[in-house]
Tab-separated table of C-alpha atoms and ligand atoms in Angstrom:
chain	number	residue	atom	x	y	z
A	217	UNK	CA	-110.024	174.767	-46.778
A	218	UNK	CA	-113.551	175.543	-46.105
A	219	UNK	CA	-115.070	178.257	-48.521
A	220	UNK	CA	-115.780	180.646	-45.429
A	221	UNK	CA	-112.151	180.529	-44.148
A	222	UNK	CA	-111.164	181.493	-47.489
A	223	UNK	CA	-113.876	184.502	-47.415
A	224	UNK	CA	-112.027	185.467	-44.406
A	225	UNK	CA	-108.609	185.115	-45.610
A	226	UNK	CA	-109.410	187.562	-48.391
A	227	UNK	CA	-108.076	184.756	-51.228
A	228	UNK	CA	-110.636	183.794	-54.333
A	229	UNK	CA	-112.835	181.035	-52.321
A	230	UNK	CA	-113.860	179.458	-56.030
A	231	UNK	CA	-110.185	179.126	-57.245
A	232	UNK	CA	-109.227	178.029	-53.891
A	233	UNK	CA	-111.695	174.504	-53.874
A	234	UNK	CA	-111.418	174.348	-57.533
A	235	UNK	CA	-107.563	173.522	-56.918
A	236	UNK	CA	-108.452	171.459	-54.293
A	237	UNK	CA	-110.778	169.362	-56.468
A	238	UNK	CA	-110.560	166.240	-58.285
A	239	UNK	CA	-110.925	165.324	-62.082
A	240	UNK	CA	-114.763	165.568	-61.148
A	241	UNK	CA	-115.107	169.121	-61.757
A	242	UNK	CA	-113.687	172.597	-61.188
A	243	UNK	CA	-117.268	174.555	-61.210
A	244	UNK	CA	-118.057	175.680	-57.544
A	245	UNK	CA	-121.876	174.099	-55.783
A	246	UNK	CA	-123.585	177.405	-54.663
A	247	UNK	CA	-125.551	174.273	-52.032
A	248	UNK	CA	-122.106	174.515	-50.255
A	249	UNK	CA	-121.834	178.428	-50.162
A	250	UNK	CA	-122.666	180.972	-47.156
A	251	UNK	CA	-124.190	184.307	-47.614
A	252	UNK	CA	-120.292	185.409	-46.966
A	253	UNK	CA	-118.845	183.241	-49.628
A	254	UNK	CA	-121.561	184.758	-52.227
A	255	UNK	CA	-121.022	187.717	-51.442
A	256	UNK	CA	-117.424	187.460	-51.930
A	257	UNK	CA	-118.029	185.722	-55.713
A	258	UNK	CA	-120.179	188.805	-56.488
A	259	UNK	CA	-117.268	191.333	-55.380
A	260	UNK	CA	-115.520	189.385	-57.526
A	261	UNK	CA	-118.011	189.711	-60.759
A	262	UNK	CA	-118.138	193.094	-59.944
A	263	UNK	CA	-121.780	193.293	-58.653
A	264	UNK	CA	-123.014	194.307	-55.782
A	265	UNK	CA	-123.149	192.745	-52.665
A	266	UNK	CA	-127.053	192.486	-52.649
A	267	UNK	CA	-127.008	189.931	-55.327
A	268	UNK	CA	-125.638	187.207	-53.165
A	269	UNK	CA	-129.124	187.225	-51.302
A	270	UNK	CA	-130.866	187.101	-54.415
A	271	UNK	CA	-129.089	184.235	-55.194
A	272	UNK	CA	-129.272	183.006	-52.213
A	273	UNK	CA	-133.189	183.247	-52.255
A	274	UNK	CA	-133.158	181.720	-55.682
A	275	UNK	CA	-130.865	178.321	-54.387
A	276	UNK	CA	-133.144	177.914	-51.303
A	277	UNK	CA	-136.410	179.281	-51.286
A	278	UNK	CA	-137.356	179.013	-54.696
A	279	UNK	CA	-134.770	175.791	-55.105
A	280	UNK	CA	-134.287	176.372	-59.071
A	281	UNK	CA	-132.244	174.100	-60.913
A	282	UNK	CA	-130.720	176.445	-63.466
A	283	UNK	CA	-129.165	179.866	-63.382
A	284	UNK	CA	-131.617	181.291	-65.892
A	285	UNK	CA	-134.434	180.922	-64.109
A	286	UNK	CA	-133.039	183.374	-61.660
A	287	UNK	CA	-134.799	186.105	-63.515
A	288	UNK	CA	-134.245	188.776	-60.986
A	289	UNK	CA	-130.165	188.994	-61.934
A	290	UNK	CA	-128.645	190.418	-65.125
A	291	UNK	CA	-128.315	188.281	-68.033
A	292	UNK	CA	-124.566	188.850	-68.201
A	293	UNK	CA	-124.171	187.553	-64.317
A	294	UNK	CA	-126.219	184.780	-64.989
A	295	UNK	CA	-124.026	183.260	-67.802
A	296	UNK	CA	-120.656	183.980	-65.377
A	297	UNK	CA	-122.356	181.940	-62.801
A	298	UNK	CA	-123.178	179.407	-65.343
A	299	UNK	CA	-119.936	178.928	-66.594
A	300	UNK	CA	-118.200	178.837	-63.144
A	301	UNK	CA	-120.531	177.435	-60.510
A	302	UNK	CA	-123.180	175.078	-60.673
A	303	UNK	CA	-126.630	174.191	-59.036
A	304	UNK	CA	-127.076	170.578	-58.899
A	305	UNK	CA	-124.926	167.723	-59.746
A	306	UNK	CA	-127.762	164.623	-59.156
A	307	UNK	CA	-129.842	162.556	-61.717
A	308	UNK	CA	-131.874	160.205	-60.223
A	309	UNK	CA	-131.649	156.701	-61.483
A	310	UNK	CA	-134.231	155.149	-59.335
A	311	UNK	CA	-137.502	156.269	-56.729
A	312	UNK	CA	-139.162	153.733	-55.470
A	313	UNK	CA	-141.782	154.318	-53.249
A	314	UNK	CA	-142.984	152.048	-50.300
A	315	UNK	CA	-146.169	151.256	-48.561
A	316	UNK	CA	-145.042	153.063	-45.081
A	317	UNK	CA	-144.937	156.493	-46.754
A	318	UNK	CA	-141.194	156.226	-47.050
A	319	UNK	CA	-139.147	156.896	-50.643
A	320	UNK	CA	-135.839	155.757	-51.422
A	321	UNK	CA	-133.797	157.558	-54.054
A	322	UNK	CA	-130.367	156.195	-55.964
A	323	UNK	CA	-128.855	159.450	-57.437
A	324	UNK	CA	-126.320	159.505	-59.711
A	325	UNK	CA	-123.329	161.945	-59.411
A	326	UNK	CA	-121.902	163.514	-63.021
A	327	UNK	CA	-118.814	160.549	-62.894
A	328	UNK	CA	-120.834	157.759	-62.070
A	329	UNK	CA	-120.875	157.476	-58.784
A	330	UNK	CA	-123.989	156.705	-56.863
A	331	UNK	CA	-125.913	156.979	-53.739
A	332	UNK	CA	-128.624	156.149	-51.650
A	333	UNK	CA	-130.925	158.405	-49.778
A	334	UNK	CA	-134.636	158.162	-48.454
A	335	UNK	CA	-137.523	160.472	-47.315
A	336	UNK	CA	-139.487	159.144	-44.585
A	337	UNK	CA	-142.772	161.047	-43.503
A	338	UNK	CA	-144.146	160.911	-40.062
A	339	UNK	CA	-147.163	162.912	-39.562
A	340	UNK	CA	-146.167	166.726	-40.052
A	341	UNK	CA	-142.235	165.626	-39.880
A	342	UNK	CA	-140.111	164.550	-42.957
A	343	UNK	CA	-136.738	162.921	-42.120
A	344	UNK	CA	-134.582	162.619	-44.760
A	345	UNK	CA	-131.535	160.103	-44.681
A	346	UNK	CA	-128.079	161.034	-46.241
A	347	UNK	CA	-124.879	159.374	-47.295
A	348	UNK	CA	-121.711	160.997	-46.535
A	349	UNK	CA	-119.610	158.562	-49.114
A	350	UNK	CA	-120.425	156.359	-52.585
A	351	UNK	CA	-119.630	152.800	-50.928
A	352	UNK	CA	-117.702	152.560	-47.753
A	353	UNK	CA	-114.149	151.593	-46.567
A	354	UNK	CA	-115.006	150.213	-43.024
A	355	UNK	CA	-116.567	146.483	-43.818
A	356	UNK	CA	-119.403	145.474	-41.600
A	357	UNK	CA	-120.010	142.013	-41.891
A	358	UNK	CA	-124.224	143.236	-41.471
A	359	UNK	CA	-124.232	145.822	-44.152
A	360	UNK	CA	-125.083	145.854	-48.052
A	361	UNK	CA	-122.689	149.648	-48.295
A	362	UNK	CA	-119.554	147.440	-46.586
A	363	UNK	CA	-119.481	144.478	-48.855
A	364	UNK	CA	-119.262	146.737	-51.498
A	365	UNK	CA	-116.224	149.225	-50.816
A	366	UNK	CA	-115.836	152.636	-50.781
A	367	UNK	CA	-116.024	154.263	-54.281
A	368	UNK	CA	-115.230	157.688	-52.935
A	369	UNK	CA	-116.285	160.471	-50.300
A	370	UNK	CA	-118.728	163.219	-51.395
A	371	UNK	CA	-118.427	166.642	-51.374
A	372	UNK	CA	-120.832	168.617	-49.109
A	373	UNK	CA	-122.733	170.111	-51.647
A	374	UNK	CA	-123.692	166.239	-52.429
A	375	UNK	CA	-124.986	165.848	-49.322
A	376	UNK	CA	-126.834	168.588	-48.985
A	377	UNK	CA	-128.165	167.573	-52.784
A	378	UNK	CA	-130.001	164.870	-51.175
A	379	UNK	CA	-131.483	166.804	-49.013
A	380	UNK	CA	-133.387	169.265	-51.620
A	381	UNK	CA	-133.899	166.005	-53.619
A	382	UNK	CA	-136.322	164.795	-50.711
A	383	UNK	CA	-137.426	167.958	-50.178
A	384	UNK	CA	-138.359	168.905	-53.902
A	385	UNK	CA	-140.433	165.094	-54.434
A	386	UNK	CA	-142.249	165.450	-51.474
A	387	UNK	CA	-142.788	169.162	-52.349
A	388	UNK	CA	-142.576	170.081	-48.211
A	389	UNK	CA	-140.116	170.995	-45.721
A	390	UNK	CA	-137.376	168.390	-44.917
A	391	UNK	CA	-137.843	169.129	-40.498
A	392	UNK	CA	-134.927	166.421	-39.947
A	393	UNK	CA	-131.775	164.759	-41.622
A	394	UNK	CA	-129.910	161.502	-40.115
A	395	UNK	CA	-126.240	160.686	-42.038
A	396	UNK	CA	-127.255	157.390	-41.806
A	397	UNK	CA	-127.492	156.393	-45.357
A	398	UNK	CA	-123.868	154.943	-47.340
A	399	UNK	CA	-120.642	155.674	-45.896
A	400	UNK	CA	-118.822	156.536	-42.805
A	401	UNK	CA	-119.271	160.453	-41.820
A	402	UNK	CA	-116.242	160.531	-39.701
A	403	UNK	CA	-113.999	159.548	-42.071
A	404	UNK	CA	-115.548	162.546	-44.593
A	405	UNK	CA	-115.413	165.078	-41.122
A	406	UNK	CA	-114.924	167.948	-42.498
A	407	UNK	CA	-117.316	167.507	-45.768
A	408	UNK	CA	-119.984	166.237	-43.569
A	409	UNK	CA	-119.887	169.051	-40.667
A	410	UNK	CA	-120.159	171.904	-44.094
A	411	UNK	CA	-122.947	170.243	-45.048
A	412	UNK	CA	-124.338	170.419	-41.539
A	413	UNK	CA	-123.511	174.041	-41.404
A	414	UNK	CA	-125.130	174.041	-44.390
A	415	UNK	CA	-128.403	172.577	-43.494
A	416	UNK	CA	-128.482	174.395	-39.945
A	417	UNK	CA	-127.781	177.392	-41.702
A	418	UNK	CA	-131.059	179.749	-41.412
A	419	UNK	CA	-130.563	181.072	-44.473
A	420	UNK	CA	-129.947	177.674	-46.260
A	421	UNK	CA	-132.832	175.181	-45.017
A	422	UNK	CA	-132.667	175.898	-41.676
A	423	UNK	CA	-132.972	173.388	-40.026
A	424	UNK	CA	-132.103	172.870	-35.829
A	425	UNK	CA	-128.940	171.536	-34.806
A	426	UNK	CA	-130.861	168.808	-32.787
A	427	UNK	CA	-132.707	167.683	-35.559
A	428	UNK	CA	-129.483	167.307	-37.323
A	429	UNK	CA	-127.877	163.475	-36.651
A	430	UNK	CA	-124.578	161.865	-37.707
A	431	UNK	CA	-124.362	158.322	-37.261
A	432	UNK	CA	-120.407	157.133	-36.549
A	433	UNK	CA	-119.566	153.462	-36.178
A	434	UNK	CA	-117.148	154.690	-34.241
A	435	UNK	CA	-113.842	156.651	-35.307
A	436	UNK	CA	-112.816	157.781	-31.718
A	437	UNK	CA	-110.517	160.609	-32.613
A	438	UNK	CA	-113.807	162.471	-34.439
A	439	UNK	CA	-115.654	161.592	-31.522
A	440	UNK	CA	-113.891	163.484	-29.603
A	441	UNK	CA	-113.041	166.320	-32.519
A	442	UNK	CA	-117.133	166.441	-32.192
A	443	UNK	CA	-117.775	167.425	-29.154
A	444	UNK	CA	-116.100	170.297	-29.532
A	445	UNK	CA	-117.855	171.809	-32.573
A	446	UNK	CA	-120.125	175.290	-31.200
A	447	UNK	CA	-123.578	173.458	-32.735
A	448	UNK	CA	-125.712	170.616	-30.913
A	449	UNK	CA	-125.790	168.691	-33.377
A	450	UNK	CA	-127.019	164.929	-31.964
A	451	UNK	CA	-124.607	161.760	-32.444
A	452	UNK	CA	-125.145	158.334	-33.047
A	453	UNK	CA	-122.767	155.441	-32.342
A	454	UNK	CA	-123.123	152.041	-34.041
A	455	UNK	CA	-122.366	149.990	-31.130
A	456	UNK	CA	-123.933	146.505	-32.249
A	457	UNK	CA	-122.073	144.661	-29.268
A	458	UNK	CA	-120.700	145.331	-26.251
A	459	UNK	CA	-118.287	142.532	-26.158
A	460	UNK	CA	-115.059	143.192	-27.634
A	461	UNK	CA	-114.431	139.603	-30.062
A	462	UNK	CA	-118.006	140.095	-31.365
A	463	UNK	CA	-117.917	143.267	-32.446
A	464	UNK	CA	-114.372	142.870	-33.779
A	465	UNK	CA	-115.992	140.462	-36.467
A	466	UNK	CA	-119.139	142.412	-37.375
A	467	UNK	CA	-117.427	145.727	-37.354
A	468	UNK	CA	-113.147	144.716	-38.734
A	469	UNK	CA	-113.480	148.849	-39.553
A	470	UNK	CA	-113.039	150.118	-36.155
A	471	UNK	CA	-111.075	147.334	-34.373
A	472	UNK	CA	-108.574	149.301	-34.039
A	473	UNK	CA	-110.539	151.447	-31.094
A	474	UNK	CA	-111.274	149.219	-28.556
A	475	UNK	CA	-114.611	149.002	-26.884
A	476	UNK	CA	-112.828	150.897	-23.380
A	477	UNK	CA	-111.746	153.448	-25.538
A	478	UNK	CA	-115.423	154.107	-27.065
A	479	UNK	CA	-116.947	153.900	-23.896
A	480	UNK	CA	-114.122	156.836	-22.195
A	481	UNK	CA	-115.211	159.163	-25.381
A	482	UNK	CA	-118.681	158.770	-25.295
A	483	UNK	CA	-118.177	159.462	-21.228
A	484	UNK	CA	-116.357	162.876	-22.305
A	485	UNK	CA	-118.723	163.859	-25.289
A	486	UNK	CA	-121.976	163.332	-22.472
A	487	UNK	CA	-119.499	165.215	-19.788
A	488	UNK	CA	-118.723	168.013	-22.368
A	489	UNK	CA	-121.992	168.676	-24.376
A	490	UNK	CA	-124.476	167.791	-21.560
A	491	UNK	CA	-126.403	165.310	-24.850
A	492	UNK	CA	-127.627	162.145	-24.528
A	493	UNK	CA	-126.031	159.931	-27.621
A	494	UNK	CA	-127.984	157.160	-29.069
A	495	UNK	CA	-126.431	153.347	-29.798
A	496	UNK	CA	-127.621	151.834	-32.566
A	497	UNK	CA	-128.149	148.078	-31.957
A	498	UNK	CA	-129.313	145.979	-35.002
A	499	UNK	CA	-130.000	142.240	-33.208
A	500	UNK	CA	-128.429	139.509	-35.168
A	501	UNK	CA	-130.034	136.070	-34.392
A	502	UNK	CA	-127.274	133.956	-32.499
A	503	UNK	CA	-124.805	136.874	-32.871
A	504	UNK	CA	-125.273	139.586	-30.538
A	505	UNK	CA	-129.081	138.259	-28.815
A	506	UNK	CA	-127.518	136.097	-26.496
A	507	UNK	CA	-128.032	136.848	-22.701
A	508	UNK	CA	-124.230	136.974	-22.277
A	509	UNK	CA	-124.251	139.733	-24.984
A	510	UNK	CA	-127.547	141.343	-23.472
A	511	UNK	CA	-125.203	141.632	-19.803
A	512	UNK	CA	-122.416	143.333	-21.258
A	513	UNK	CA	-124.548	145.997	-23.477
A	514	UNK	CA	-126.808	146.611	-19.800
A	515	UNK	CA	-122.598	147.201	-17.855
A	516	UNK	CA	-121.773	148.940	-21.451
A	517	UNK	CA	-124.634	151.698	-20.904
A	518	UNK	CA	-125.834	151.197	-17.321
A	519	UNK	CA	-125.530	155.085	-15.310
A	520	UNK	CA	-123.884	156.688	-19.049
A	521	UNK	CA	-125.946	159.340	-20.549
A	522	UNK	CA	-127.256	157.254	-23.303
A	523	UNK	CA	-130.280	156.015	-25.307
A	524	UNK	CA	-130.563	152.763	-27.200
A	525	UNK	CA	-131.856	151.785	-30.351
A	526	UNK	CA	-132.531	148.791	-31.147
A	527	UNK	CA	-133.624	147.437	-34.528
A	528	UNK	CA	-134.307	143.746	-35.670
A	529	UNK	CA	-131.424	143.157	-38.688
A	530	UNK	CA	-132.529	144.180	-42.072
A	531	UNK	CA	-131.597	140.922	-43.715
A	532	UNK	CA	-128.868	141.497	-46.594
A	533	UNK	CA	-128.661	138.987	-49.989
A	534	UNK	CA	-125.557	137.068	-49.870
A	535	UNK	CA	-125.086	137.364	-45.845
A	536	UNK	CA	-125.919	133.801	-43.767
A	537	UNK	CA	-126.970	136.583	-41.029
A	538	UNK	CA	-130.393	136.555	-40.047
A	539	UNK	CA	-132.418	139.025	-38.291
A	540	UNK	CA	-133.382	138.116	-34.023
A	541	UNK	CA	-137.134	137.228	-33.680
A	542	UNK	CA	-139.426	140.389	-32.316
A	543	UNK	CA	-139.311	138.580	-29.039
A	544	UNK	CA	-135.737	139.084	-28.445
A	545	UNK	CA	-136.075	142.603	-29.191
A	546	UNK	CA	-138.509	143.157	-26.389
A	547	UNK	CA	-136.365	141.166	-23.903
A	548	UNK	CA	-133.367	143.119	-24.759
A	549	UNK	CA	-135.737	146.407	-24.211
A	550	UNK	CA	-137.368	145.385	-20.939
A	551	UNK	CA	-133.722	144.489	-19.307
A	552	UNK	CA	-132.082	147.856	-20.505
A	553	UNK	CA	-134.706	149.598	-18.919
A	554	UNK	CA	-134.862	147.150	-15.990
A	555	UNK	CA	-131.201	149.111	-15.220
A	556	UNK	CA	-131.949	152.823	-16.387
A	557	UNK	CA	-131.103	153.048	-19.401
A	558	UNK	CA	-133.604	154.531	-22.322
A	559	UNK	CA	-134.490	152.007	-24.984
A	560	UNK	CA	-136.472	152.197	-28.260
A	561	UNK	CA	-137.390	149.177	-30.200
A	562	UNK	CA	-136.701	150.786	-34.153
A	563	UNK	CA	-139.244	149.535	-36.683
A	564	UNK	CA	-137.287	149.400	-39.899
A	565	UNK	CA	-138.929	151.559	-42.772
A	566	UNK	CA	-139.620	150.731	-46.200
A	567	UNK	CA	-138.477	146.996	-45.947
A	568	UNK	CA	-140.072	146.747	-49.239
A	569	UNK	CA	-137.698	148.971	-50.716
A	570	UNK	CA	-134.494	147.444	-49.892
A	571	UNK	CA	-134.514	149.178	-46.393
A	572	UNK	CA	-131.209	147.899	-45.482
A	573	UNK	CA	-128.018	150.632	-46.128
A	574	UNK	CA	-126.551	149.856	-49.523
A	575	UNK	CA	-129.067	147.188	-50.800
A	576	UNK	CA	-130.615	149.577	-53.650
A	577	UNK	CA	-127.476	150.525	-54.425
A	578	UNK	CA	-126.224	147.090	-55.317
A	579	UNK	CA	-129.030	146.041	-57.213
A	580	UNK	CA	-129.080	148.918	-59.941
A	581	UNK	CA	-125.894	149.478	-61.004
B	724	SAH	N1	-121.420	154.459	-41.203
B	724	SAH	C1	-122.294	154.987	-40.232
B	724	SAH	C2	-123.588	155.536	-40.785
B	724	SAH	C3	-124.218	154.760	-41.893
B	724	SAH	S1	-124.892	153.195	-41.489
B	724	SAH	C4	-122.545	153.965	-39.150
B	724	SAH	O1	-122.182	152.816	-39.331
B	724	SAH	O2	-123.081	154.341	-38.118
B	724	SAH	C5	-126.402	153.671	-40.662
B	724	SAH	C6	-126.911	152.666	-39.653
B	724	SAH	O3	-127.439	151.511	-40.308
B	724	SAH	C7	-125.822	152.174	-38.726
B	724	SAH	O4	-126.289	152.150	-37.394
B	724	SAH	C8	-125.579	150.780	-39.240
B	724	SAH	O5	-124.973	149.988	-38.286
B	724	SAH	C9	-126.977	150.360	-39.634
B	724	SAH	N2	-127.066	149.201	-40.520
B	724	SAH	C10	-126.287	148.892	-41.569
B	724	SAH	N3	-126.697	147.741	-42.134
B	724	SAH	C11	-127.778	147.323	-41.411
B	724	SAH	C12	-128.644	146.197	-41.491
B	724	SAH	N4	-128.495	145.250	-42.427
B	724	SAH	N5	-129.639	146.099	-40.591
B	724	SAH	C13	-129.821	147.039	-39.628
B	724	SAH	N6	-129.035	148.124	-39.500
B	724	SAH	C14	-128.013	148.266	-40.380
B	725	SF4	FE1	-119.903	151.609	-43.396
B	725	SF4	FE2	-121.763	152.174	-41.552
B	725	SF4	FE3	-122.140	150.175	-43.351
B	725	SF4	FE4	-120.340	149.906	-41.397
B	725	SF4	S1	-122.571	150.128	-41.147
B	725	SF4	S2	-120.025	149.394	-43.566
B	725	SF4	S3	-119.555	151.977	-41.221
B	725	SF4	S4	-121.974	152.355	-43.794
């Protein structure tokens, strides 16, 4: 149950995802509560309902990292809030910074688990990429994150961790966030769209729906689920090939939804939400660069609402796959275009950081 529901349902929203919880804790993240949800805690402590936009103020604005330095509430709340919620759950075991501008964070989660997530400037714009899961179930043959399982999903309030992480190092406004760090956001739906809410939320960080990206490798049924939700948020698909046997071996996750079936759902979600989804392409030298590979991706998007991204493979240790030469990049670019559809060559950021998804992770343990 999301906290709001249980706001609205009149039922005690802290003992309500405290049941719901694991061994990890049973203290409540005030990152995944609305104004509503505070205000309903306070009602509870017996304050008044003004306090839950102090607080508020306090998590955002100010962004402390410990109820006591919310010096505006009474002592006596500020221990109850101690005891049953909490602020931040992150230490950060590495930040390495790289020569592009970009910084790439492994935080560390109270039981161990770990995750990736980078800061990347671009003139008065700071992107910040998120993982929606420690590890991940679905196996891509390309990616550091697959090879090394899923650990487990994280909580919204994780996500949206990562976010004030950036935010706080940088010391400026985070303007976008991509879920394209660890982990498969579809599979974590309704943990990842709180933490959207969360982010989009005006009186969170605030930040626009558009600006607001989840990358999918392709779980149809969310798709779909999606392009429903009220916000605009903007999708990406991990497409990688548009011929059925190839991308059955780079992406064994999502073999089960065929490449006709991706193609119908993206047709619907451009049909229902009027938005133009991207594909994510990552070339893979010998793999998906071949012209017979570059003809099916041109039928794959050719007259679909759709933009392409493509990106030369950030090599992985351990993998035999190599990365297509800058050439092949531009070929595939000038040939998408040469049939309508939008194409951006991706330069991959912070290569000297372990740029690929899942490399830093492996490395420090
Ligand atoms: N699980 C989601 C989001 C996380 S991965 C998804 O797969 O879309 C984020 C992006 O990084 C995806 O497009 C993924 O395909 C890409 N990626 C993973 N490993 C890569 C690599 N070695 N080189 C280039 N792109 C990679
Ligand atoms: Fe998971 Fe995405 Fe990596 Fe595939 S590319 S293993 S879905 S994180």
């Amino acid at each position: 149950m999301q906290p709001q529901e249980a706001a609205q349902d009149n039922t005690n929203v802290f003992e309500s995802t405290a049941s719901q919880s694991t061994t990890r804790t049973t203290r409540h993240s005030l990152l995944s509560c609305s104004l509503r949800d505070l205000e309903a805690l306070m009602a509870e402590f017996g304050q008044p309902s003004f306090r839950a936009k102090q607080i508020q103020s306090w998590v955002w604005d100010k962004g402390v990292t410990s109820f006591d330095d919310m010096t505006n509430l009474p002592k006596a709340l500020r221990s109850s809030l101690a005891e049953q919620c909490m602020l931040r759950s992150a230490s950060e075991a590495a930040n390495l910074h790289s020569a592009d501008g970009s910084r790439k964070y492994l935080l560390r989660y109270t039981d161990g688990a770990s995750v990736e997530c980078v800061g990347m400037p671009s003139g008065q714009r700071l992107t910040a990429c998120v993982s929606t899961q420690a590890g991940c179930a679905m196996g891509c043959a390309f990616c550091a994150t697959g090879a090394s399982g899923l650990t487990r999903s994280l909580k919204a309030a994780e996500m949206v961790e990562q976010v004030l992480h950036v935010r706080d190092d940088f010391g400026t406004r985070v303007t976008s966030v991509v879920m394209m760090g660890q982990g498969e956001p579809f599979v974590n739906y309704d943990e990842t769209l709180a933490a959207l809410r969360m982010l989009n939320d005006p009186a969170a960080l605030g930040i626009g729906a558009r600006h607001l990206t989840v990358s999918t490798c392709g779980v149809i049924p969310m798709i779909t689920r999606f392009s429903k939700e009220p916000e605009q948020f903007t999708l990406a698909v991990s497409l990688h090939s548009a011929v059925q046997r190839t991308r059955d071996i780079l992406m064994p996750g999502v073999k089960r939804w065929s490449l006709l079936r991706l193609y119908d759902a993206m047709g619907e979600y451009a049909d229902r939400t009027g938005r133009r989804p991207t594909y994510e392409y990552a070339l893979i030298k010998g793999v998906n660069d071949t012209d017979e590979e570059l003809a099916y991706l041109c039928d794959f998007c050719r007259d679909t609402l759709c933009h392409v991204n493509l990106i030369q493979l950030n090599p992985i240790s351990g993998s035999h796959l190599e990365p297509s030469p800058r050439q092949r990049a531009i070929d595939f670019a000038r040939r998408l275009e040469s049939v309508g559809v939008e194409t951006t060559i991706r330069n991959s950021r912070g290569a000297d950081i372990d740029a690929a998804c899942g490399q830093l992770r492996q490395r420090i343990r």
